[in-house]
Amino acid sequence: RIAKAAKRVAVLGIKTEKQENQPAFYVPSYLKSVGVRVIPVPVYFPDVKEILGETVFRRLQDIPNASDIDIVDVFRRPKDLEQHLEDILKAQPKVVWLQSGISSKVFEEEIAKAGIKVVPSRCLLVDHQRATMH
């Protein structure tokens, strides 16, 4: 349900078109193709200004109306999540979605304590496709 309802998704750790065969690019590309507004928040690629035709932001809290973000879709290794905690808490998105294979009990507890819903270790593309098929 969360996946289907999302209209505005910030993608933390998004890759560029040069990495089109990696989930951190093709998942947000799919979302954009079905009408979701994708806001790119890459961790690398310092010279990139746009991904998927959208302006790049370097921090979630710098996105205008950050609290209106339906989902922050996270493509970061579990050991790298902690460095984004403060930024996520300042942005106050509705949901933090950790892609398949990504989970961290401590990180998830901190996000939940702030009143933000957490979805660990699930693929947003798969869940969105499942939700829209019914």
C-alpha positions as a printed Julia matrix, in Angstrom:
134×3 Matrix{Float64}:
  0.0    0.0     0.0
  2.79   2.41    0.9
  4.55   1.72   -2.41
  1.4    2.24   -4.47
  0.42   5.5    -2.73
  3.83   7.18   -3.05
  3.88  10.24   -5.29
  7.18  11.83   -4.2
 10.2    9.6    -3.54
 13.69  10.8    -2.63
 16.33   8.24   -3.56
 19.31   8.3    -1.21
 22.32   6.69   -2.86
 20.91   6.91   -6.39
 23.33   6.06   -9.19
 23.6    7.8   -12.56
 22.6    6.74  -16.06
 26.13   5.3   -16.45
 25.17   2.64  -13.87
 21.8    1.89  -15.49
 22.12  -1.86  -14.82
 22.33  -1.35  -11.04
 19.24  -1.3    -8.78
 20.17   2.15   -7.44
 19.44   3.46  -10.93
 16.86   1.15  -12.47
 14.51   1.15   -9.45
 14.12   4.96   -9.44
 13.99   4.92  -13.25
 11.03   2.52  -13.04
  9.31   4.7   -10.42
  9.67   7.76  -12.64
  8.29   5.79  -15.61
  5.06   5.09  -13.69
  4.54   8.72  -12.69
  6.3    8.96   -9.33
  8.29  12.18   -8.77
 11.85  11.0    -8.11
 14.21  13.3    -6.22
 17.85  12.2    -6.63
 20.12  12.35   -3.58
 23.38  10.74   -4.7
 26.2   10.06   -2.26
 28.88   9.94   -4.95
 29.15  11.7    -8.34
 29.93  15.22   -7.0
 29.87  16.81  -10.47
 26.43  15.48  -11.43
 23.7   18.14  -11.39
 20.79  16.06  -12.76
 19.74  12.4   -12.71
 16.64  11.2   -14.58
 16.07  14.81  -15.64
 15.64  15.91  -12.01
 17.82  18.31  -10.01
 20.24  16.56   -7.65
 20.22  17.38   -3.94
 23.15  16.49   -1.71
 21.14  16.26    1.51
 17.52  15.3     2.13
 16.99  18.33    4.35
 17.85  20.61    1.38
 14.9   19.35   -0.67
 12.1   21.94   -0.7
  9.16  20.75    1.43
 11.18  17.73    2.57
  8.49  16.7     5.05
  6.17  16.12    2.05
  8.4   13.31    0.81
  6.34  10.12    0.85
  9.33   7.76    0.86
 13.08   8.06    1.22
 14.26   5.0    -0.72
 17.68   4.08    0.67
 20.44   2.42   -1.37
 23.26   2.38    1.22
 25.08  -0.45    2.94
 23.92  -1.1     6.52
 27.27   0.13    7.87
 26.75   3.47    6.03
 23.23   4.19    7.32
 24.3    5.93   10.53
 25.92   8.82    8.64
 22.52   9.7     7.13
 20.49   9.53   10.35
 20.66  13.23   11.26
 19.77  14.29    7.7
 16.78  11.92    7.59
 15.54  13.08   10.99
 15.78  16.74    9.91
 13.92  16.04    6.65
 11.09  14.16    8.44
  9.83  12.07    5.49
  6.73   9.93    5.97
  8.55   6.62    5.32
 12.15   5.41    5.17
 12.38   2.4     2.84
 15.52   0.28    3.05
 16.04  -1.66   -0.17
 16.46  -5.46   -0.27
 19.27  -6.69    1.95
 19.53  -3.41    3.87
 18.6   -3.36    7.53
 20.03  -2.1    10.81
 18.16  -2.58   14.05
 19.71   0.47   15.76
 19.14   2.75   12.73
 15.56   1.52   12.29
 14.8    2.1    15.99
 16.12   5.68   15.82
 14.0    6.44   12.76
 10.89   4.87   14.35
 11.44   6.83   17.59
 11.12  10.01   15.52
  7.68   8.87   14.33
  8.84   7.92   10.84
  7.68   4.57    9.45
 10.49   2.19    8.46
 10.28  -0.57    5.86
 13.46  -2.71    6.03
 14.92  -4.99    3.35
 12.26  -4.76    0.64
 12.45  -3.8    -3.0
 10.3   -0.77   -3.79
 10.09  -1.73   -7.47
  8.79  -5.24   -6.66
  6.34  -3.97   -4.04
  5.07  -1.21   -6.34
  4.54  -3.65   -9.2
  2.71  -6.09   -6.9
  0.49  -3.34   -5.48
 -0.47  -1.97   -8.89
 -1.22  -5.38  -10.45
 -4.24  -5.92   -8.16
